[in-house]
Short mmCIF file of C-alpha atoms in Angstrom, two decimals:
data_model
loop_
_atom_site.label_atom_id
_atom_site.label_comp_id
_atom_site.label_asym_id
_atom_site.label_seq_id
_atom_site.Cartn_x
_atom_site.Cartn_y
_atom_site.Cartn_z
CA LEU P 5 122.00 -31.93 35.05
CA LEU P 6 122.54 -29.97 38.25
CA PHE P 7 125.18 -27.86 36.53
CA VAL P 8 122.83 -26.99 33.65
CA ALA P 9 119.91 -26.43 36.02
CA TRP P 10 121.96 -23.91 38.03
CA PHE P 11 122.60 -21.78 34.94
CA ALA P 12 118.98 -22.11 33.83
CA LEU P 13 117.73 -20.93 37.25
CA LEU P 14 120.17 -18.04 37.30
CA ALA P 15 119.10 -16.97 33.80
CA GLY P 16 115.46 -17.23 34.85
CA LEU P 17 116.11 -15.12 37.93
CA LEU P 18 117.82 -12.38 35.93
CA ALA P 19 114.96 -12.41 33.42
CA ALA P 20 112.43 -12.06 36.27
CA VAL P 21 114.38 -9.16 37.78
CA ARG P 22 114.08 -7.25 34.51
CA VAL P 23 110.31 -7.39 34.94
CA THR P 24 109.79 -7.12 38.71
CA GLY P 25 113.02 -5.49 39.90
CA TRP P 26 114.95 -6.75 42.91
CA THR P 27 112.16 -7.92 45.19
CA PRO P 28 112.92 -9.69 48.53
CA ALA P 29 112.11 -13.01 46.85
CA CYS P 30 114.65 -12.28 44.11
CA TRP P 31 117.34 -11.45 46.67
CA ILE P 32 116.65 -14.70 48.51
CA ALA P 33 116.80 -16.66 45.26
CA LEU P 34 120.11 -14.98 44.37
CA TYR P 35 121.53 -15.86 47.78
CA LEU P 36 120.51 -19.49 47.42
CA LEU P 37 121.98 -19.74 43.94
CA VAL P 38 125.27 -18.01 44.72
CA LEU P 39 125.88 -18.75 48.39
CA GLY P 40 123.66 -21.75 49.03
CA HIS P 41 126.52 -24.19 48.49
CA PRO P 42 128.93 -22.69 51.06
CA THR P 43 126.04 -22.26 53.48
CA VAL P 44 125.32 -25.99 53.30
CA LEU P 45 129.03 -26.75 53.70
CA ALA P 46 129.20 -24.56 56.79
CA ALA P 47 126.13 -26.27 58.26
CA GLU P 48 127.67 -29.69 57.58
CA MET P 49 130.91 -28.73 59.31
CA LEU P 50 129.05 -27.31 62.30
CA LEU P 51 127.13 -30.58 62.59
CA ALA P 52 130.35 -32.58 62.31
CA ARG P 53 131.94 -30.46 65.04
CA ARG P 54 128.95 -30.94 67.32
CA VAL P 55 129.02 -34.72 66.83
CA ALA P 56 132.77 -34.74 67.52
CA THR P 57 132.18 -32.84 70.76
CA ARG P 58 129.48 -35.30 71.80
CA HIS P 59 131.85 -38.22 71.21
CA ALA P 60 134.85 -36.54 72.88
CA ALA P 61 136.66 -36.67 69.53
CA PRO P 62 139.12 -34.11 68.07
CA ARG P 63 137.20 -30.93 67.20
CA ALA P 64 137.88 -28.49 64.40
CA ARG P 65 139.12 -25.05 65.42
CA TRP P 66 136.86 -22.20 64.33
CA LEU P 67 139.44 -20.50 62.11
CA ASP P 68 140.29 -23.83 60.51
CA MET P 69 136.59 -24.39 59.80
CA VAL P 70 136.27 -21.05 58.01
CA ARG P 71 139.28 -21.86 55.86
CA ALA P 72 138.00 -25.38 55.24
CA VAL P 73 134.60 -24.13 54.06
CA LEU P 74 136.15 -21.68 51.59
CA VAL P 75 138.59 -24.21 50.13
CA GLU P 76 135.96 -26.96 50.04
CA TRP P 77 133.61 -24.59 48.20
CA ARG P 78 136.24 -23.90 45.58
CA GLU P 79 137.36 -27.51 45.13
CA SER P 80 133.93 -29.13 45.18
CA THR P 81 132.56 -26.56 42.73
CA ALA P 82 135.38 -27.29 40.29
CA ILE P 83 135.07 -31.05 40.72
CA PHE P 84 131.27 -31.46 40.73
CA GLY P 85 130.57 -28.56 38.39
CA TRP P 86 133.20 -29.19 35.75
CA ARG P 87 135.68 -32.01 36.17
CA MET P 88 133.34 -34.94 36.84
CA PRO P 89 130.35 -34.08 34.64
CA TRP P 90 132.31 -32.82 31.64
CA ARG P 91 135.91 -34.07 31.93
CA SER P 92 135.63 -37.54 33.44
CA ASN P 93 137.32 -39.13 30.42
CA ALA P 94 139.70 -36.30 29.60
CA VAL P 95 142.65 -38.31 30.92
CA GLU P 96 142.62 -41.90 29.70
CA ASP P 97 144.06 -44.84 31.58
CA HIS P 98 147.80 -44.96 30.94
CA LEU P 99 149.56 -48.31 30.49
CA PRO P 100 152.77 -47.62 28.54
CA LYS P 101 155.12 -50.40 27.47
CA SER P 102 157.92 -48.57 29.25
CA SER P 103 156.19 -49.10 32.60
CA ARG P 104 157.44 -52.66 33.01
CA GLY P 105 159.15 -52.94 36.38
CA LEU P 106 157.83 -49.55 37.52
CA ARG P 107 155.03 -49.59 40.06
CA GLY P 108 151.64 -48.28 38.92
CA VAL P 109 148.52 -46.87 40.56
CA VAL P 110 144.85 -47.79 40.74
CA PHE P 111 142.55 -44.88 41.62
CA ILE P 112 139.19 -45.49 43.31
CA HIS P 113 136.80 -42.58 43.85
CA GLY P 114 134.13 -42.18 46.52
CA TYR P 115 130.36 -41.86 46.79
CA ILE P 116 128.53 -40.14 43.89
CA CYS P 117 131.81 -39.40 42.11
CA ASN P 118 133.68 -40.72 39.08
CA ARG P 119 137.23 -41.00 37.76
CA GLY P 120 137.33 -37.30 36.82
CA LEU P 121 138.08 -36.64 40.49
CA TRP P 122 141.68 -37.73 39.86
CA ASN P 123 142.42 -35.72 36.70
CA PRO P 124 145.21 -33.54 38.17
CA TRP P 125 147.12 -36.50 39.60
CA MET P 126 146.53 -38.62 36.49
CA LYS P 127 148.01 -35.84 34.35
CA ARG P 128 151.09 -35.85 36.54
CA LEU P 129 151.46 -39.60 36.17
CA VAL P 130 151.17 -39.30 32.38
CA LYS P 131 154.05 -36.80 32.42
CA LEU P 132 156.04 -39.29 34.50
CA ASP P 133 155.02 -42.05 32.06
CA ARG P 134 153.81 -44.20 34.94
CA ALA P 135 151.01 -46.72 34.60
CA PHE P 136 147.61 -46.10 36.16
CA VAL P 137 143.97 -47.08 35.86
CA ALA P 138 141.10 -45.04 37.31
CA VAL P 139 137.70 -46.65 37.72
CA SER P 140 134.21 -45.16 37.64
CA LEU P 141 132.19 -47.32 40.02
CA GLU P 142 128.83 -48.34 38.59
CA PRO P 143 125.95 -48.69 39.21
CA LEU P 144 125.94 -45.58 41.32
CA PHE P 145 123.98 -46.86 44.33
CA ALA P 146 124.90 -50.56 44.36
CA SER P 147 126.24 -52.58 47.26
CA LEU P 148 129.93 -52.00 47.93
CA ASP P 149 130.61 -55.67 47.19
CA ASP P 150 129.25 -55.21 43.66
CA TYR P 151 132.21 -52.96 42.83
CA VAL P 152 134.85 -55.57 43.64
CA PRO P 153 135.03 -57.05 40.08
CA GLN P 154 135.76 -53.58 38.68
CA ILE P 155 138.70 -53.20 41.04
CA GLU P 156 139.94 -56.68 40.15
CA ARG P 157 139.95 -55.81 36.44
CA ALA P 158 141.76 -52.51 37.09
CA VAL P 159 144.42 -54.16 39.24
CA ARG P 160 144.99 -56.91 36.68
CA ARG P 161 145.52 -54.34 33.94
CA VAL P 162 148.15 -52.49 35.96
CA GLU P 163 149.81 -55.74 37.04
CA ALA P 164 149.97 -56.92 33.43
CA ALA P 165 151.62 -53.66 32.35
CA THR P 166 154.10 -53.35 35.20
CA GLY P 167 154.62 -56.84 36.56
CA LEU P 168 154.14 -55.42 40.05
CA ALA P 169 151.35 -55.04 42.57
CA PRO P 170 149.96 -51.49 42.33
CA VAL P 171 149.61 -48.74 44.86
CA ILE P 172 145.89 -48.22 45.41
CA VAL P 173 144.73 -44.65 46.06
CA ALA P 174 141.17 -44.44 47.31
CA HIS P 175 138.99 -41.55 48.44
CA SER P 176 136.15 -41.94 50.94
CA MET P 177 133.92 -44.91 50.03
CA GLY P 178 136.62 -46.10 47.63
CA GLY P 179 138.78 -47.18 50.54
CA LEU P 180 136.06 -49.56 51.73
CA VAL P 181 135.71 -50.95 48.22
CA ALA P 182 139.47 -51.55 48.17
CA ARG P 183 139.26 -53.41 51.48
CA ALA P 184 136.38 -55.52 50.14
CA TRP P 185 138.53 -56.33 47.09
CA LEU P 186 141.48 -57.36 49.28
CA ARG P 187 139.14 -59.60 51.28
CA SER P 188 137.90 -61.15 48.03
CA ARG P 189 141.42 -61.87 46.79
CA ALA P 190 142.38 -63.41 50.12
CA ALA P 191 139.37 -65.71 49.90
CA HIS P 192 140.58 -67.06 46.57
CA LYS P 193 144.26 -67.43 47.50
CA ARG P 194 146.32 -69.12 50.15
CA SER P 195 147.92 -65.82 51.13
CA ASP P 196 146.18 -63.34 53.43
CA GLY P 197 145.58 -61.01 50.48
CA THR P 198 147.65 -58.08 51.70
CA ASP P 199 150.42 -58.79 49.19
CA GLU P 200 148.00 -57.98 46.36
CA ALA P 201 148.72 -54.26 46.68
CA ALA P 202 151.97 -52.45 47.41
CA ARG P 203 150.13 -49.89 49.52
CA LEU P 204 146.57 -48.75 50.15
CA VAL P 205 146.46 -44.97 50.54
CA THR P 206 143.03 -44.00 51.84
CA ILE P 207 141.82 -40.41 51.88
CA GLY P 208 138.91 -39.58 54.16
CA THR P 209 137.68 -43.19 54.14
CA PRO P 210 135.07 -44.12 56.77
CA HIS P 211 137.05 -47.12 57.97
CA ARG P 212 134.96 -47.25 61.14
CA GLY P 213 131.82 -45.87 59.51
CA THR P 214 130.45 -42.35 59.57
CA TRP P 215 127.72 -40.77 61.67
CA LEU P 216 126.26 -39.14 58.55
CA ALA P 217 125.31 -42.52 57.08
CA ARG P 218 122.37 -42.75 59.50
CA LEU P 219 120.63 -40.33 57.12
CA ALA P 220 121.36 -42.50 54.09
CA ARG P 221 118.79 -44.09 51.81
CA THR P 222 120.97 -45.92 49.26
CA ALA P 223 122.48 -49.37 49.75
CA ASN P 224 126.13 -48.35 49.62
CA ALA P 225 125.64 -45.31 51.86
CA ARG P 226 123.83 -47.36 54.51
CA GLN P 227 126.69 -49.85 54.50
CA MET P 228 129.01 -47.03 55.58
CA GLY P 229 127.15 -46.51 58.84
CA VAL P 230 128.97 -46.86 62.16
CA ASP P 231 128.84 -50.52 63.19
CA SER P 232 126.65 -51.45 60.23
CA PRO P 233 126.24 -55.19 59.50
CA TRP P 234 128.35 -54.80 56.36
CA MET P 235 131.15 -53.05 58.26
CA ARG P 236 131.14 -55.74 60.95
CA THR P 237 131.30 -58.53 58.38
CA LEU P 238 134.15 -56.82 56.54
CA ALA P 239 136.21 -56.39 59.71
CA GLU P 240 135.63 -59.97 60.83
CA LYS P 241 137.08 -61.43 57.62
CA GLU P 242 140.12 -59.19 57.22
CA PRO P 243 143.65 -60.44 57.93
CA PRO P 244 145.53 -59.14 61.00
CA THR P 245 148.33 -57.92 58.73
CA LEU P 246 146.08 -55.40 56.94
CA PRO P 247 146.95 -52.36 59.15
CA GLY P 248 150.54 -52.54 57.93
CA LEU P 249 149.36 -52.02 54.35
CA ILE P 250 147.30 -48.87 54.91
CA THR P 251 148.05 -45.17 55.19
CA SER P 252 144.98 -43.31 56.51
CA TRP P 253 144.76 -39.60 55.65
CA TRP P 254 142.15 -37.73 57.68
CA SER P 255 141.06 -34.28 58.80
CA GLU P 256 139.14 -32.98 61.78
CA CYS P 257 137.30 -30.68 59.32
CA ASP P 258 135.96 -33.56 57.22
CA GLN P 259 132.23 -32.79 57.00
CA ILE P 260 131.30 -36.20 55.55
CA VAL P 261 133.32 -38.75 57.52
CA TYR P 262 133.08 -38.14 61.26
CA PRO P 263 133.47 -38.15 64.20
CA PRO P 264 137.25 -38.18 63.84
CA PRO P 265 139.32 -40.24 63.69
CA THR P 266 136.85 -42.70 62.14
CA ALA P 267 138.80 -42.23 58.90
CA VAL P 268 141.79 -43.99 60.50
CA PHE P 269 142.00 -47.74 60.08
CA PRO P 270 142.92 -49.18 63.49
CA GLY P 271 146.66 -49.77 63.70
CA SER P 272 147.43 -48.18 60.33
CA GLU P 273 149.79 -45.31 59.60
CA ALA P 274 147.63 -42.23 60.30
CA LYS P 275 148.32 -38.82 58.79
CA GLN P 276 146.24 -35.75 59.65
CA LEU P 277 145.72 -32.71 57.44
CA ARG P 278 144.41 -29.93 59.64
CA GLY P 279 141.58 -27.73 58.42
CA VAL P 280 140.71 -29.60 55.19
CA GLY P 281 137.24 -30.59 53.97
CA HIS P 282 136.27 -33.96 52.54
CA ILE P 283 136.65 -33.24 48.81
CA ALA P 284 139.57 -30.83 49.25
CA LEU P 285 141.62 -33.68 50.70
CA THR P 286 142.04 -35.00 47.14
CA ALA P 287 143.85 -31.82 46.11
CA ARG P 288 146.52 -31.84 48.80
CA GLU P 289 150.15 -31.84 47.74
CA GLU P 290 151.12 -33.86 50.82
CA ILE P 291 149.11 -36.83 49.57
CA TRP P 292 150.55 -36.55 46.07
CA LYS P 293 154.05 -36.71 47.58
CA GLU P 294 152.98 -39.83 49.45
CA ILE P 295 151.86 -41.42 46.17
CA ARG P 296 155.16 -40.53 44.49
CA ARG P 297 157.12 -42.00 47.35
CA ARG P 298 155.11 -45.23 47.30
CA ILE P 299 155.38 -45.85 43.56
CA ASP P 300 159.13 -45.19 43.65
CA TYR P 301 159.66 -47.50 46.61
#
C-alpha cells in the first residue's frame, strides 16, 4: 500500500505542477517524496550515534555514516518497495530429495518484514540444490513467543529432508524468535536445546535489547526493549552453552539496534561489519560466506 501510495502522490504532485507551476509547496512535496527516506535514515543514524556516545559505546565514523545511509537507502528501497510486497513468494521453500545428509537452512526475518527479504540467498541455495525453509512470521504484531510454533514447523521440515539439524539464519527480531524456539525445545527435551540447530547466525539482532524500542507501541517491539521483562525471562531460562552456538553479526552504523554492541550475544562469536545499516546487513557477502561455511561443515 505504501508503494502504491508513493506513486499516487508523485502523480498527483506532477498533475498539480501542471496547473500551479513549481510553487514552494510543490518543491517541499517533491523533496519529501524523493529524499524523505534518506533524510529519515540519516536522522536515525545520528540518533543512534548520539545514544552510543551517551553510553560510551562504539560510535560510527562520519564517513562511514554517509556511506551507510546511501547503501541503506538503496537496499531498503529495493526490499520494502519491491522484494517483500511483490516478490515474497518468488522463491519457494526448497526441500529436494538429494538433500539427504546435506545440512539445510531455516531463514527467519525481522520486524515488519517477510520471507522476501532472503530472496537473493534463497536463489543461491536453489542453485546449490540445498534445502531451506523461509518463514513469514504472522500475525505481524504478536508476541515473540507466538512465533515459536512456526519456527518448529520450519525446522522439522528441513530436518525431515536432510536428517540433520539446520543452520538458522535470523535477522534482527528473528534472532530473538530463534532463541525463544531453542528455549521451547529445551523445555520439552532432556538436552539443553542447543543441539537442535547446527548454528544460529544472527544479523543485527537486539540480543540485549535496543534503545529504539522505548518508542514502540506493538507487543513484539516492546519486548525488544533493553532489560524488558520478556528479555529478562528469556535470558534466565537459556542454557549456559548457548553462546557457543551463536555467531553475532553487528555494525556500529545499525540505526535500529543500538547502542552497540547490543547486537552481540554475550560470549558468542562476534563479527563486526563497519559502516553498514540495519537492512543492508542482509546483503553482505561476508555473511553469505559464513552461511556457506556452516552448511558445509
